[in-house]
Amino acid sequence: MKRLIFIGPQGAGKGTIAAHVCPKFEIPHISTGDMFREAIEKGTELGKKAKEYMDKGELVPDEITVQLVKERITHKDCYAGFVLDGFPRTIPQAEALDKEVDIDGVILLEAPEELLIERLTTRRQCRNCGKIYNLKTNPPKEEGKCDICGGEVYQRDDDKEEAIKRRLEIYKKETAPIADYYEKQGKLHKVDAARDVDEIVKDVVAIIEKI
Ligand code: AMP
């Protein structure tokens, strides 16, 4: 089984790396951030609740987030495993997840703060299919338009400077302790994420093959 978690600060590349790695292992990429953004686009009740927190760069409450993931991992496409990206983000979320499933491995993507801020301020995403771009290192071929689906490529509200700082602070306080939590379980694998995507993907794939 490949029931995996990617953790790391915003801008470490969790979404980008997961998008490369998941097809190789034929497992779904489950991003709670993408699920919330989809709910917001659709205007659902969940989306309305999540938006209040997300716009400020704060965490959506654990009850809402845990329920969402618990339900998602029961879907048929998760039978061989999954990559959770952006979940768990708090110790209570990690504990709730442990009650549901056995996690096989946790990849921690690490990068220095200056690089994270630079990557986040230049990050763009497709509003339709979620593909991640970077204005400096990986821009869409046509400005503002997704290469894959033609959707609008936009800057997330929480990728603006104030929200970024707040999110990185929350990461240090709430999410970084999760690395210790999984280290104690002997499940943590650290990867240097301050490199090119191809190099990071190569290392992550090698780790997952051994899990
Ligand atoms: P992300 O795309 O992973 O950066 O997530 C964007 C935003 O969605 C976060 O800043 C939170 O407001 C919310 N969010 C995503 N995942 C979680 C989670 N596991 N717990 C609480 N809030 C979350």
PDB file of C-alpha atoms and ligand atoms in Angstrom:
ATOM      1  CA  MET A   1       0.000   0.000   0.000  1.00  0.00           C
ATOM      2  CA  LYS A   2       1.121   3.549  -0.722  1.00  0.00           C
ATOM      3  CA  ARG A   3      -0.839   5.618   1.741  1.00  0.00           C
ATOM      4  CA  LEU A   4       1.327   8.684   1.794  1.00  0.00           C
ATOM      5  CA  ILE A   5       1.411  12.185   3.191  1.00  0.00           C
ATOM      6  CA  PHE A   6       3.368  15.130   1.787  1.00  0.00           C
ATOM      7  CA  ILE A   7       4.132  17.784   4.362  1.00  0.00           C
ATOM      8  CA  GLY A   8       6.142  20.964   4.114  1.00  0.00           C
ATOM      9  CA  PRO A   9       5.627  24.699   4.180  1.00  0.00           C
ATOM     10  CA  GLN A  10       3.657  26.540   1.520  1.00  0.00           C
ATOM     11  CA  GLY A  11       5.832  26.887  -1.547  1.00  0.00           C
ATOM     12  CA  ALA A  12       7.916  23.765  -0.843  1.00  0.00           C
ATOM     13  CA  GLY A  13       6.293  22.176  -3.894  1.00  0.00           C
ATOM     14  CA  LYS A  14       3.907  19.597  -2.406  1.00  0.00           C
ATOM     15  CA  GLY A  15       1.281  20.069  -5.120  1.00  0.00           C
ATOM     16  CA  THR A  16       3.768  20.192  -7.977  1.00  0.00           C
ATOM     17  CA  ILE A  17       5.678  17.110  -6.823  1.00  0.00           C
ATOM     18  CA  ALA A  18       2.460  15.179  -6.116  1.00  0.00           C
ATOM     19  CA  ALA A  19       1.211  15.971  -9.626  1.00  0.00           C
ATOM     20  CA  HIS A  20       4.365  14.311 -11.049  1.00  0.00           C
ATOM     21  CA  VAL A  21       4.554  11.380  -8.643  1.00  0.00           C
ATOM     22  CA  CYS A  22       0.923  10.244  -8.338  1.00  0.00           C
ATOM     23  CA  PRO A  23       0.468   9.107 -11.964  1.00  0.00           C
ATOM     24  CA  LYS A  24       3.608   6.942 -11.650  1.00  0.00           C
ATOM     25  CA  PHE A  25       2.049   4.973  -8.792  1.00  0.00           C
ATOM     26  CA  GLU A  26      -1.528   5.273 -10.084  1.00  0.00           C
ATOM     27  CA  ILE A  27      -2.749   6.793  -6.862  1.00  0.00           C
ATOM     28  CA  PRO A  28      -4.889   9.915  -6.425  1.00  0.00           C
ATOM     29  CA  HIS A  29      -3.486  13.275  -5.372  1.00  0.00           C
ATOM     30  CA  ILE A  30      -5.741  14.531  -2.603  1.00  0.00           C
ATOM     31  CA  SER A  31      -5.215  18.201  -1.833  1.00  0.00           C
ATOM     32  CA  THR A  32      -7.501  19.644   0.826  1.00  0.00           C
ATOM     33  CA  GLY A  33      -6.657  23.151  -0.438  1.00  0.00           C
ATOM     34  CA  ASP A  34      -7.804  22.189  -3.970  1.00  0.00           C
ATOM     35  CA  MET A  35     -10.953  20.559  -2.546  1.00  0.00           C
ATOM     36  CA  PHE A  36     -11.802  23.740  -0.646  1.00  0.00           C
ATOM     37  CA  ARG A  37     -11.091  25.922  -3.693  1.00  0.00           C
ATOM     38  CA  GLU A  38     -13.363  23.703  -5.811  1.00  0.00           C
ATOM     39  CA  ALA A  39     -16.130  24.009  -3.216  1.00  0.00           C
ATOM     40  CA  ILE A  40     -15.709  27.804  -3.285  1.00  0.00           C
ATOM     41  CA  GLU A  41     -15.934  27.890  -7.100  1.00  0.00           C
ATOM     42  CA  LYS A  42     -19.109  25.789  -6.942  1.00  0.00           C
ATOM     43  CA  GLY A  43     -20.567  27.999  -4.206  1.00  0.00           C
ATOM     44  CA  THR A  44     -21.396  25.088  -1.858  1.00  0.00           C
ATOM     45  CA  GLU A  45     -22.026  25.453   1.895  1.00  0.00           C
ATOM     46  CA  LEU A  46     -18.601  23.916   2.564  1.00  0.00           C
ATOM     47  CA  GLY A  47     -17.036  26.461   0.215  1.00  0.00           C
ATOM     48  CA  LYS A  48     -18.729  29.375   1.955  1.00  0.00           C
ATOM     49  CA  LYS A  49     -17.486  28.236   5.367  1.00  0.00           C
ATOM     50  CA  ALA A  50     -13.946  27.502   4.153  1.00  0.00           C
ATOM     51  CA  LYS A  51     -13.601  30.822   2.324  1.00  0.00           C
ATOM     52  CA  GLU A  52     -13.936  32.861   5.533  1.00  0.00           C
ATOM     53  CA  TYR A  53     -10.774  31.240   6.868  1.00  0.00           C
ATOM     54  CA  MET A  54      -8.827  30.776   3.652  1.00  0.00           C
ATOM     55  CA  ASP A  55      -8.967  34.405   2.553  1.00  0.00           C
ATOM     56  CA  LYS A  56      -7.292  35.406   5.798  1.00  0.00           C
ATOM     57  CA  GLY A  57      -4.656  32.691   5.438  1.00  0.00           C
ATOM     58  CA  GLU A  58      -6.057  30.866   8.490  1.00  0.00           C
ATOM     59  CA  LEU A  59      -6.740  27.172   8.881  1.00  0.00           C
ATOM     60  CA  VAL A  60     -10.226  25.816   8.274  1.00  0.00           C
ATOM     61  CA  PRO A  61     -11.442  24.209  11.559  1.00  0.00           C
ATOM     62  CA  ASP A  62     -10.356  20.601  12.157  1.00  0.00           C
ATOM     63  CA  GLU A  63     -13.919  19.140  12.312  1.00  0.00           C
ATOM     64  CA  ILE A  64     -14.699  20.344   8.789  1.00  0.00           C
ATOM     65  CA  THR A  65     -11.363  19.299   7.297  1.00  0.00           C
ATOM     66  CA  VAL A  66     -11.181  15.879   8.964  1.00  0.00           C
ATOM     67  CA  GLN A  67     -14.712  15.022   7.804  1.00  0.00           C
ATOM     68  CA  LEU A  68     -13.834  15.973   4.232  1.00  0.00           C
ATOM     69  CA  VAL A  69     -10.725  13.758   4.131  1.00  0.00           C
ATOM     70  CA  LYS A  70     -12.356  10.827   5.967  1.00  0.00           C
ATOM     71  CA  GLU A  71     -15.028  10.707   3.316  1.00  0.00           C
ATOM     72  CA  ARG A  72     -12.626  11.195   0.379  1.00  0.00           C
ATOM     73  CA  ILE A  73     -10.303   8.320   1.306  1.00  0.00           C
ATOM     74  CA  THR A  74     -13.196   5.838   1.256  1.00  0.00           C
ATOM     75  CA  HIS A  75     -13.572   6.367  -2.533  1.00  0.00           C
ATOM     76  CA  LYS A  76     -12.720   3.442  -4.780  1.00  0.00           C
ATOM     77  CA  ASP A  77      -9.720   5.184  -6.387  1.00  0.00           C
ATOM     78  CA  CYS A  78      -7.913   5.047  -3.011  1.00  0.00           C
ATOM     79  CA  TYR A  79      -7.781   1.243  -2.844  1.00  0.00           C
ATOM     80  CA  ALA A  80      -4.021   1.119  -3.658  1.00  0.00           C
ATOM     81  CA  GLY A  81      -3.192   4.237  -1.690  1.00  0.00           C
ATOM     82  CA  PHE A  82      -3.126   8.013  -2.052  1.00  0.00           C
ATOM     83  CA  VAL A  83      -1.033  11.123  -1.522  1.00  0.00           C
ATOM     84  CA  LEU A  84      -2.455  13.575   0.976  1.00  0.00           C
ATOM     85  CA  ASP A  85      -1.199  17.076   0.192  1.00  0.00           C
ATOM     86  CA  GLY A  86      -1.884  19.742   2.795  1.00  0.00           C
ATOM     87  CA  PHE A  87      -3.449  17.336   5.278  1.00  0.00           C
ATOM     88  CA  PRO A  88      -2.907  16.754   8.172  1.00  0.00           C
ATOM     89  CA  ARG A  89      -1.905  20.267   9.168  1.00  0.00           C
ATOM     90  CA  THR A  90      -2.447  20.022  12.924  1.00  0.00           C
ATOM     91  CA  ILE A  91      -1.739  17.323  15.520  1.00  0.00           C
ATOM     92  CA  PRO A  92      -5.489  16.701  16.118  1.00  0.00           C
ATOM     93  CA  GLN A  93      -5.899  16.127  12.355  1.00  0.00           C
ATOM     94  CA  ALA A  94      -2.986  13.642  12.377  1.00  0.00           C
ATOM     95  CA  GLU A  95      -4.494  11.806  15.345  1.00  0.00           C
ATOM     96  CA  ALA A  96      -7.909  11.684  13.673  1.00  0.00           C
ATOM     97  CA  LEU A  97      -6.314  10.281  10.493  1.00  0.00           C
ATOM     98  CA  ASP A  98      -4.459   7.587  12.457  1.00  0.00           C
ATOM     99  CA  LYS A  99      -7.816   6.367  13.764  1.00  0.00           C
ATOM    100  CA  GLU A 100      -9.044   5.868  10.188  1.00  0.00           C
ATOM    101  CA  VAL A 101      -6.084   4.340   8.287  1.00  0.00           C
ATOM    102  CA  ASP A 102      -2.496   3.139   8.613  1.00  0.00           C
ATOM    103  CA  ILE A 103      -0.213   5.636   6.939  1.00  0.00           C
ATOM    104  CA  ASP A 104       2.759   4.006   5.145  1.00  0.00           C
ATOM    105  CA  GLY A 105       5.067   6.984   4.771  1.00  0.00           C
ATOM    106  CA  VAL A 106       5.419  10.726   5.160  1.00  0.00           C
ATOM    107  CA  ILE A 107       7.571  12.892   2.906  1.00  0.00           C
ATOM    108  CA  LEU A 108       8.762  16.187   4.362  1.00  0.00           C
ATOM    109  CA  LEU A 109       9.737  18.741   1.689  1.00  0.00           C
ATOM    110  CA  GLU A 110      12.128  21.306   3.159  1.00  0.00           C
ATOM    111  CA  ALA A 111      13.244  24.665   1.766  1.00  0.00           C
ATOM    112  CA  PRO A 112      14.508  27.965   3.230  1.00  0.00           C
ATOM    113  CA  GLU A 113      11.971  30.723   3.905  1.00  0.00           C
ATOM    114  CA  GLU A 114      13.313  33.272   1.353  1.00  0.00           C
ATOM    115  CA  LEU A 115      12.861  30.710  -1.403  1.00  0.00           C
ATOM    116  CA  LEU A 116       9.336  29.844  -0.221  1.00  0.00           C
ATOM    117  CA  ILE A 117       8.286  33.503  -0.294  1.00  0.00           C
ATOM    118  CA  GLU A 118       9.773  33.985  -3.748  1.00  0.00           C
ATOM    119  CA  ARG A 119       8.030  30.876  -5.095  1.00  0.00           C
ATOM    120  CA  LEU A 120       4.681  31.840  -3.555  1.00  0.00           C
ATOM    121  CA  THR A 121       4.598  35.419  -4.834  1.00  0.00           C
ATOM    122  CA  THR A 122       5.292  34.196  -8.381  1.00  0.00           C
ATOM    123  CA  ARG A 123       2.984  31.160  -8.146  1.00  0.00           C
ATOM    124  CA  ARG A 124      -0.110  31.030 -10.341  1.00  0.00           C
ATOM    125  CA  GLN A 125      -2.756  28.320 -10.668  1.00  0.00           C
ATOM    126  CA  CYS A 126      -5.428  27.296 -13.175  1.00  0.00           C
ATOM    127  CA  ARG A 127      -8.861  28.117 -11.809  1.00  0.00           C
ATOM    128  CA  ASN A 128     -10.331  25.197 -13.729  1.00  0.00           C
ATOM    129  CA  CYS A 129      -7.980  22.172 -13.502  1.00  0.00           C
ATOM    130  CA  GLY A 130      -5.711  23.303 -10.648  1.00  0.00           C
ATOM    131  CA  LYS A 131      -2.428  23.042 -12.584  1.00  0.00           C
ATOM    132  CA  ILE A 132       0.302  25.038 -10.843  1.00  0.00           C
ATOM    133  CA  TYR A 133       2.540  27.470 -12.722  1.00  0.00           C
ATOM    134  CA  ASN A 134       5.339  29.823 -11.736  1.00  0.00           C
ATOM    135  CA  LEU A 135       5.807  33.116 -13.562  1.00  0.00           C
ATOM    136  CA  LYS A 136       9.593  32.851 -13.378  1.00  0.00           C
ATOM    137  CA  THR A 137      10.371  29.165 -13.699  1.00  0.00           C
ATOM    138  CA  ASN A 138       7.329  27.636 -15.408  1.00  0.00           C
ATOM    139  CA  PRO A 139       4.948  30.186 -16.935  1.00  0.00           C
ATOM    140  CA  PRO A 140       1.948  29.175 -19.085  1.00  0.00           C
ATOM    141  CA  LYS A 141       2.726  29.358 -22.832  1.00  0.00           C
ATOM    142  CA  GLU A 142       0.066  32.016 -23.307  1.00  0.00           C
ATOM    143  CA  GLU A 143      -0.210  34.607 -20.538  1.00  0.00           C
ATOM    144  CA  GLY A 144      -3.152  33.974 -18.196  1.00  0.00           C
ATOM    145  CA  LYS A 145      -4.255  30.799 -19.989  1.00  0.00           C
ATOM    146  CA  CYS A 146      -3.764  27.168 -18.891  1.00  0.00           C
ATOM    147  CA  ASP A 147      -1.662  25.005 -21.270  1.00  0.00           C
ATOM    148  CA  ILE A 148      -3.712  21.943 -20.383  1.00  0.00           C
ATOM    149  CA  CYS A 149      -7.338  23.065 -20.374  1.00  0.00           C
ATOM    150  CA  GLY A 150      -7.352  26.695 -21.490  1.00  0.00           C
ATOM    151  CA  GLY A 151      -8.740  27.793 -18.090  1.00  0.00           C
ATOM    152  CA  GLU A 152      -7.906  31.098 -16.419  1.00  0.00           C
ATOM    153  CA  VAL A 153      -4.492  31.156 -14.738  1.00  0.00           C
ATOM    154  CA  TYR A 154      -4.789  33.366 -11.643  1.00  0.00           C
ATOM    155  CA  GLN A 155      -3.047  34.339  -8.418  1.00  0.00           C
ATOM    156  CA  ARG A 156      -4.635  32.868  -5.290  1.00  0.00           C
ATOM    157  CA  ASP A 157      -5.795  35.524  -2.791  1.00  0.00           C
ATOM    158  CA  ASP A 158      -3.783  33.802  -0.093  1.00  0.00           C
ATOM    159  CA  ASP A 159      -0.610  33.996  -2.216  1.00  0.00           C
ATOM    160  CA  LYS A 160      -0.469  37.753  -1.638  1.00  0.00           C
ATOM    161  CA  GLU A 161       2.228  39.010   0.688  1.00  0.00           C
ATOM    162  CA  GLU A 162       0.251  39.519   3.949  1.00  0.00           C
ATOM    163  CA  ALA A 163      -1.501  36.149   3.781  1.00  0.00           C
ATOM    164  CA  ILE A 164       1.771  34.393   2.885  1.00  0.00           C
ATOM    165  CA  LYS A 165       3.486  35.635   6.045  1.00  0.00           C
ATOM    166  CA  ARG A 166       0.520  34.589   8.160  1.00  0.00           C
ATOM    167  CA  ARG A 167       0.418  31.136   6.544  1.00  0.00           C
ATOM    168  CA  LEU A 168       4.133  30.543   7.092  1.00  0.00           C
ATOM    169  CA  GLU A 169       3.748  31.519  10.759  1.00  0.00           C
ATOM    170  CA  ILE A 170       0.857  29.110  11.163  1.00  0.00           C
ATOM    171  CA  TYR A 171       2.937  26.417   9.461  1.00  0.00           C
ATOM    172  CA  LYS A 172       5.735  26.826  12.004  1.00  0.00           C
ATOM    173  CA  LYS A 173       3.366  26.803  14.950  1.00  0.00           C
ATOM    174  CA  GLU A 174       0.721  24.245  13.976  1.00  0.00           C
ATOM    175  CA  THR A 175       2.116  22.080  11.195  1.00  0.00           C
ATOM    176  CA  ALA A 176       5.870  21.732  11.769  1.00  0.00           C
ATOM    177  CA  PRO A 177       5.264  19.622  14.951  1.00  0.00           C
ATOM    178  CA  ILE A 178       3.610  17.025  12.727  1.00  0.00           C
ATOM    179  CA  ALA A 179       7.046  16.120  11.366  1.00  0.00           C
ATOM    180  CA  ASP A 180       8.098  15.063  14.904  1.00  0.00           C
ATOM    181  CA  TYR A 181       4.837  13.178  15.331  1.00  0.00           C
ATOM    182  CA  TYR A 182       5.630  10.988  12.283  1.00  0.00           C
ATOM    183  CA  GLU A 183       9.346  10.833  13.036  1.00  0.00           C
ATOM    184  CA  LYS A 184       8.473   9.151  16.334  1.00  0.00           C
ATOM    185  CA  GLN A 185       6.444   6.620  14.346  1.00  0.00           C
ATOM    186  CA  GLY A 186       9.516   5.982  12.129  1.00  0.00           C
ATOM    187  CA  LYS A 187       7.619   7.115   9.030  1.00  0.00           C
ATOM    188  CA  LEU A 188       9.302  10.416   8.160  1.00  0.00           C
ATOM    189  CA  HIS A 189      11.465  10.887   5.051  1.00  0.00           C
ATOM    190  CA  LYS A 190      13.114  14.286   4.559  1.00  0.00           C
ATOM    191  CA  VAL A 191      13.757  15.662   1.078  1.00  0.00           C
ATOM    192  CA  ASP A 192      15.652  18.822   0.089  1.00  0.00           C
ATOM    193  CA  ALA A 193      13.039  20.793  -1.869  1.00  0.00           C
ATOM    194  CA  ALA A 194      15.289  23.741  -2.746  1.00  0.00           C
ATOM    195  CA  ARG A 195      16.192  22.095  -6.051  1.00  0.00           C
ATOM    196  CA  ASP A 196      14.722  21.621  -9.531  1.00  0.00           C
ATOM    197  CA  VAL A 197      11.456  19.746  -9.763  1.00  0.00           C
ATOM    198  CA  ASP A 198      13.011  16.812 -11.682  1.00  0.00           C
ATOM    199  CA  GLU A 199      15.624  16.182  -8.997  1.00  0.00           C
ATOM    200  CA  ILE A 200      13.069  16.326  -6.184  1.00  0.00           C
ATOM    201  CA  VAL A 201      10.706  14.009  -8.062  1.00  0.00           C
ATOM    202  CA  LYS A 202      13.536  11.485  -8.598  1.00  0.00           C
ATOM    203  CA  ASP A 203      14.293  11.339  -4.864  1.00  0.00           C
ATOM    204  CA  VAL A 204      10.647  11.161  -3.841  1.00  0.00           C
ATOM    205  CA  VAL A 205       9.922   8.346  -6.307  1.00  0.00           C
ATOM    206  CA  ALA A 206      12.943   6.379  -4.990  1.00  0.00           C
ATOM    207  CA  ILE A 207      11.680   6.760  -1.415  1.00  0.00           C
ATOM    208  CA  ILE A 208       8.135   5.713  -2.299  1.00  0.00           C
ATOM    209  CA  GLU A 209       9.355   2.653  -4.218  1.00  0.00           C
ATOM    210  CA  LYS A 210      10.987   1.416  -1.004  1.00  0.00           C
ATOM    211  CA  ILE A 211       7.968   2.076   1.218  1.00  0.00           C
TER     212      ILE A 211
HETATM  213  P1  AMP B   1      -3.185  24.950   0.426  1.00  0.00           P
HETATM  214  O1  AMP B   1      -3.668  24.955  -0.981  1.00  0.00           O
HETATM  215  O2  AMP B   1      -2.804  23.569   0.901  1.00  0.00           O
HETATM  216  O3  AMP B   1      -2.135  25.973   0.727  1.00  0.00           O
HETATM  217  O4  AMP B   1      -4.453  25.353   1.336  1.00  0.00           O
HETATM  218  C1  AMP B   1      -5.079  26.616   1.195  1.00  0.00           C
HETATM  219  C2  AMP B   1      -5.899  26.932   2.421  1.00  0.00           C
HETATM  220  O5  AMP B   1      -6.917  25.936   2.603  1.00  0.00           O
HETATM  221  C3  AMP B   1      -5.128  26.939   3.734  1.00  0.00           C
HETATM  222  O6  AMP B   1      -4.460  28.171   3.966  1.00  0.00           O
HETATM  223  C4  AMP B   1      -6.271  26.706   4.721  1.00  0.00           C
HETATM  224  O7  AMP B   1      -7.059  27.867   4.903  1.00  0.00           O
HETATM  225  C5  AMP B   1      -7.126  25.689   3.986  1.00  0.00           C
HETATM  226  N1  AMP B   1      -6.682  24.302   4.283  1.00  0.00           N
HETATM  227  C6  AMP B   1      -6.174  23.397   3.411  1.00  0.00           C
HETATM  228  N2  AMP B   1      -5.867  22.239   4.035  1.00  0.00           N
HETATM  229  C7  AMP B   1      -6.188  22.421   5.348  1.00  0.00           C
HETATM  230  C8  AMP B   1      -6.088  21.617   6.507  1.00  0.00           C
HETATM  231  N3  AMP B   1      -5.572  20.379   6.457  1.00  0.00           N
HETATM  232  N4  AMP B   1      -6.504  22.142   7.687  1.00  0.00           N
HETATM  233  C9  AMP B   1      -7.024  23.377   7.756  1.00  0.00           C
HETATM  234  N5  AMP B   1      -7.119  24.211   6.702  1.00  0.00           N
HETATM  235  C10 AMP B   1      -6.712  23.744   5.500  1.00  0.00           C
END
